[in-house]
Amino acid sequence: MRKHVWIYLGVVVGLGVGGITGCYTVPVTGRTSMILVPQSEEFALGMQAYNDVRSNTPLSRDTALISRVQRIGSRLAAASDAPTWAWEFAVFEEQTPNAWCLPGGKVGVYSGLMRYVYTDGELATVLAHEIGHAVARHGAERMSQQMIVAAGGAIVAGSVSDKNVEVAKVAYGIGSELFVMLPYSRKQEYEADEIGLIYMARAGYDPREAVTFWERFRQLSQGRNMPEWFSTHPADEKRVARLRELMPRALAEYQRVTGKP
Ligand SMILES: [Zn+2]
């Protein structure tokens, strides 16, 4: 791990930004992104970050919630563009509302999220959005940017491998003791919404529930500071409007799969 990190940094420094690329075509949207992290490394970091959280955060004992998350998550995973990942869905006993999906298919839901999410369709909205970030390799895209920053020496001191796991955690929305929680870029947020909407529909969840979910949060968050996941996922008119624009494609997918109008 240690050696690899320095090789990346060396490559970034040596060739300069934009000199070399790993081009990745994002499923569903078809956008091309520049990613400097090999997917194998991304999976290894994802696994390490997942084990790290599991050893530091208590797991929920709410068997009904655990099986609900696993049932909905598995349906979405099977409908995604990465059905062969080693998917795992863990529910953590943690009051902060949060949910994330790491590369390789390790998904975490914090019990505090359930204060805000009511129906299966709403939970599917959040999970499909997070799965969208992972399948689109948004964390790797951010890590590629972080590596460019790291090459300039801006990352805090610490052992290289630990630091890289911390970077991966932040890059996939877990938060970390070393770094503040970073929101994804607006472009990545919209892309995860789009991918999530299609995955929901393919998994047989009514994509219109995504609109009611975000619309409720748009009203709830007006003039208020929202906690954690909701603070990095601002619900505004533009977000809801974009989801409505995407609805015809999502509904066509939903009707094809379920036969329902
Ligand atoms: Zn997001």
PDB file of C-alpha atoms in Angstrom, residues 37-155:
ATOM      1  CA  VAL A  37      -6.686   5.291  -8.840  1.00  0.00           C
ATOM      2  CA  PRO A  38      -6.827   1.740 -10.228  1.00  0.00           C
ATOM      3  CA  GLN A  39     -10.087   0.025  -9.337  1.00  0.00           C
ATOM      4  CA  SER A  40      -8.250  -2.766  -7.495  1.00  0.00           C
ATOM      5  CA  GLU A  41      -6.717  -0.156  -5.184  1.00  0.00           C
ATOM      6  CA  GLU A  42     -10.103   1.481  -4.769  1.00  0.00           C
ATOM      7  CA  PHE A  43     -11.606  -1.865  -3.666  1.00  0.00           C
ATOM      8  CA  ALA A  44      -8.744  -2.442  -1.205  1.00  0.00           C
ATOM      9  CA  LEU A  45      -9.199   1.024   0.303  1.00  0.00           C
ATOM     10  CA  GLY A  46     -12.957   0.506   0.439  1.00  0.00           C
ATOM     11  CA  MET A  47     -12.498  -2.753   2.317  1.00  0.00           C
ATOM     12  CA  GLN A  48     -10.052  -1.164   4.760  1.00  0.00           C
ATOM     13  CA  ALA A  49     -12.312   1.826   5.377  1.00  0.00           C
ATOM     14  CA  TYR A  50     -15.260  -0.528   5.917  1.00  0.00           C
ATOM     15  CA  ASN A  51     -13.376  -2.684   8.433  1.00  0.00           C
ATOM     16  CA  ASP A  52     -12.185   0.456  10.150  1.00  0.00           C
ATOM     17  CA  VAL A  53     -15.720   1.771  10.632  1.00  0.00           C
ATOM     18  CA  ARG A  54     -16.930  -1.672  11.730  1.00  0.00           C
ATOM     19  CA  SER A  55     -14.296  -1.888  14.441  1.00  0.00           C
ATOM     20  CA  ASN A  56     -15.011   1.645  15.711  1.00  0.00           C
ATOM     21  CA  THR A  57     -18.792   1.926  15.466  1.00  0.00           C
ATOM     22  CA  PRO A  58     -21.314  -0.343  17.211  1.00  0.00           C
ATOM     23  CA  LEU A  59     -23.562  -2.388  14.928  1.00  0.00           C
ATOM     24  CA  SER A  60     -27.306  -2.046  15.324  1.00  0.00           C
ATOM     25  CA  ARG A  61     -29.221  -4.867  17.016  1.00  0.00           C
ATOM     26  CA  ASP A  62     -32.476  -3.826  15.403  1.00  0.00           C
ATOM     27  CA  THR A  63     -33.100  -7.009  13.400  1.00  0.00           C
ATOM     28  CA  ALA A  64     -36.155  -5.588  11.627  1.00  0.00           C
ATOM     29  CA  LEU A  65     -34.169  -2.583  10.401  1.00  0.00           C
ATOM     30  CA  ILE A  66     -31.165  -4.713   9.433  1.00  0.00           C
ATOM     31  CA  SER A  67     -33.242  -7.051   7.296  1.00  0.00           C
ATOM     32  CA  ARG A  68     -35.099  -4.115   5.741  1.00  0.00           C
ATOM     33  CA  VAL A  69     -31.847  -2.417   4.723  1.00  0.00           C
ATOM     34  CA  GLN A  70     -30.466  -5.708   3.392  1.00  0.00           C
ATOM     35  CA  ARG A  71     -33.622  -6.516   1.441  1.00  0.00           C
ATOM     36  CA  ILE A  72     -33.846  -3.090  -0.228  1.00  0.00           C
ATOM     37  CA  GLY A  73     -30.083  -2.798  -0.696  1.00  0.00           C
ATOM     38  CA  SER A  74     -29.748  -6.221  -2.327  1.00  0.00           C
ATOM     39  CA  ARG A  75     -32.502  -5.449  -4.823  1.00  0.00           C
ATOM     40  CA  LEU A  76     -30.779  -2.194  -5.776  1.00  0.00           C
ATOM     41  CA  ALA A  77     -27.358  -3.860  -5.990  1.00  0.00           C
ATOM     42  CA  ALA A  78     -28.719  -6.544  -8.322  1.00  0.00           C
ATOM     43  CA  ALA A  79     -30.267  -3.845 -10.538  1.00  0.00           C
ATOM     44  CA  SER A  80     -27.075  -1.754 -10.583  1.00  0.00           C
ATOM     45  CA  ASP A  81     -24.227  -1.839 -13.090  1.00  0.00           C
ATOM     46  CA  ALA A  82     -22.079  -3.655 -10.505  1.00  0.00           C
ATOM     47  CA  PRO A  83     -24.168  -6.709  -9.589  1.00  0.00           C
ATOM     48  CA  THR A  84     -21.070  -8.877  -9.069  1.00  0.00           C
ATOM     49  CA  TRP A  85     -19.484  -6.753  -6.319  1.00  0.00           C
ATOM     50  CA  ALA A  86     -19.299  -8.487  -2.916  1.00  0.00           C
ATOM     51  CA  TRP A  87     -22.218  -6.475  -1.535  1.00  0.00           C
ATOM     52  CA  GLU A  88     -22.655  -6.106   2.213  1.00  0.00           C
ATOM     53  CA  PHE A  89     -25.132  -3.911   4.072  1.00  0.00           C
ATOM     54  CA  ALA A  90     -24.350  -2.919   7.649  1.00  0.00           C
ATOM     55  CA  VAL A  91     -26.550  -0.890   9.993  1.00  0.00           C
ATOM     56  CA  PHE A  92     -24.646   1.047  12.658  1.00  0.00           C
ATOM     57  CA  GLU A  93     -26.031   2.241  15.981  1.00  0.00           C
ATOM     58  CA  GLU A  94     -25.181   5.900  15.489  1.00  0.00           C
ATOM     59  CA  GLN A  95     -27.472   8.883  15.924  1.00  0.00           C
ATOM     60  CA  THR A  96     -25.868  10.981  13.187  1.00  0.00           C
ATOM     61  CA  PRO A  97     -27.957  10.528  10.054  1.00  0.00           C
ATOM     62  CA  ASN A  98     -25.663   9.119   7.385  1.00  0.00           C
ATOM     63  CA  ALA A  99     -25.449   6.491   4.654  1.00  0.00           C
ATOM     64  CA  TRP A 100     -22.591   5.635   2.327  1.00  0.00           C
ATOM     65  CA  CYS A 101     -21.466   3.050  -0.194  1.00  0.00           C
ATOM     66  CA  LEU A 102     -17.801   2.158  -0.593  1.00  0.00           C
ATOM     67  CA  PRO A 103     -16.189   0.840  -3.769  1.00  0.00           C
ATOM     68  CA  GLY A 104     -16.603  -2.917  -3.930  1.00  0.00           C
ATOM     69  CA  GLY A 105     -20.117  -2.689  -2.463  1.00  0.00           C
ATOM     70  CA  LYS A 106     -19.779  -2.158   1.271  1.00  0.00           C
ATOM     71  CA  VAL A 107     -22.770  -0.104   2.387  1.00  0.00           C
ATOM     72  CA  GLY A 108     -23.311   1.556   5.756  1.00  0.00           C
ATOM     73  CA  VAL A 109     -26.537   3.000   7.152  1.00  0.00           C
ATOM     74  CA  TYR A 110     -26.576   4.833  10.495  1.00  0.00           C
ATOM     75  CA  SER A 111     -29.682   4.256  12.613  1.00  0.00           C
ATOM     76  CA  GLY A 112     -30.125   8.042  12.973  1.00  0.00           C
ATOM     77  CA  LEU A 113     -31.034   8.224   9.275  1.00  0.00           C
ATOM     78  CA  MET A 114     -34.312   6.477  10.030  1.00  0.00           C
ATOM     79  CA  ARG A 115     -35.642   9.524  11.860  1.00  0.00           C
ATOM     80  CA  TYR A 116     -35.884  11.148   8.421  1.00  0.00           C
ATOM     81  CA  VAL A 117     -36.649   8.265   6.074  1.00  0.00           C
ATOM     82  CA  TYR A 118     -40.081   6.668   6.260  1.00  0.00           C
ATOM     83  CA  THR A 119     -41.051   4.376   3.390  1.00  0.00           C
ATOM     84  CA  ASP A 120     -39.110   1.638   1.583  1.00  0.00           C
ATOM     85  CA  GLY A 121     -39.121   3.848  -1.497  1.00  0.00           C
ATOM     86  CA  GLU A 122     -37.481   6.681   0.471  1.00  0.00           C
ATOM     87  CA  LEU A 123     -34.842   4.375   1.901  1.00  0.00           C
ATOM     88  CA  ALA A 124     -34.298   3.081  -1.646  1.00  0.00           C
ATOM     89  CA  THR A 125     -33.870   6.709  -2.771  1.00  0.00           C
ATOM     90  CA  VAL A 126     -30.997   7.269  -0.319  1.00  0.00           C
ATOM     91  CA  LEU A 127     -29.346   3.875  -0.895  1.00  0.00           C
ATOM     92  CA  ALA A 128     -29.633   4.054  -4.691  1.00  0.00           C
ATOM     93  CA  HIS A 129     -28.102   7.543  -4.612  1.00  0.00           C
ATOM     94  CA  GLU A 130     -25.137   6.294  -2.559  1.00  0.00           C
ATOM     95  CA  ILE A 131     -24.727   3.208  -4.767  1.00  0.00           C
ATOM     96  CA  GLY A 132     -24.757   5.661  -7.689  1.00  0.00           C
ATOM     97  CA  HIS A 133     -21.770   7.545  -6.212  1.00  0.00           C
ATOM     98  CA  ALA A 134     -19.816   4.281  -5.814  1.00  0.00           C
ATOM     99  CA  VAL A 135     -20.607   2.822  -9.238  1.00  0.00           C
ATOM    100  CA  ALA A 136     -19.749   6.181 -10.832  1.00  0.00           C
ATOM    101  CA  ARG A 137     -16.439   6.006  -8.903  1.00  0.00           C
ATOM    102  CA  HIS A 138     -16.969   9.507  -7.517  1.00  0.00           C
ATOM    103  CA  GLY A 139     -14.746   8.805  -4.518  1.00  0.00           C
ATOM    104  CA  ALA A 140     -11.882   7.745  -6.774  1.00  0.00           C
ATOM    105  CA  GLU A 141     -12.443  10.841  -8.840  1.00  0.00           C
ATOM    106  CA  ARG A 142     -12.158  12.913  -5.651  1.00  0.00           C
ATOM    107  CA  MET A 143      -9.164  10.922  -4.448  1.00  0.00           C
ATOM    108  CA  SER A 144      -7.514  11.643  -7.773  1.00  0.00           C
ATOM    109  CA  GLN A 145      -8.024  15.316  -6.996  1.00  0.00           C
ATOM    110  CA  GLN A 146      -6.898  14.753  -3.383  1.00  0.00           C
ATOM    111  CA  MET A 147      -3.751  13.088  -4.662  1.00  0.00           C
ATOM    112  CA  ILE A 148      -2.982  16.131  -6.687  1.00  0.00           C
ATOM    113  CA  VAL A 149      -3.403  18.137  -3.496  1.00  0.00           C
ATOM    114  CA  ALA A 150      -1.309  15.592  -1.586  1.00  0.00           C
ATOM    115  CA  ALA A 151       1.456  15.886  -4.144  1.00  0.00           C
ATOM    116  CA  GLY A 152       1.656  19.541  -3.205  1.00  0.00           C
ATOM    117  CA  GLY A 153       2.131  18.549   0.431  1.00  0.00           C
ATOM    118  CA  ALA A 154      -1.195  19.860   1.695  1.00  0.00           C
ATOM    119  CA  ILE A 155      -2.374  16.696   3.445  1.00  0.00           C
TER     120      ILE A 155
END
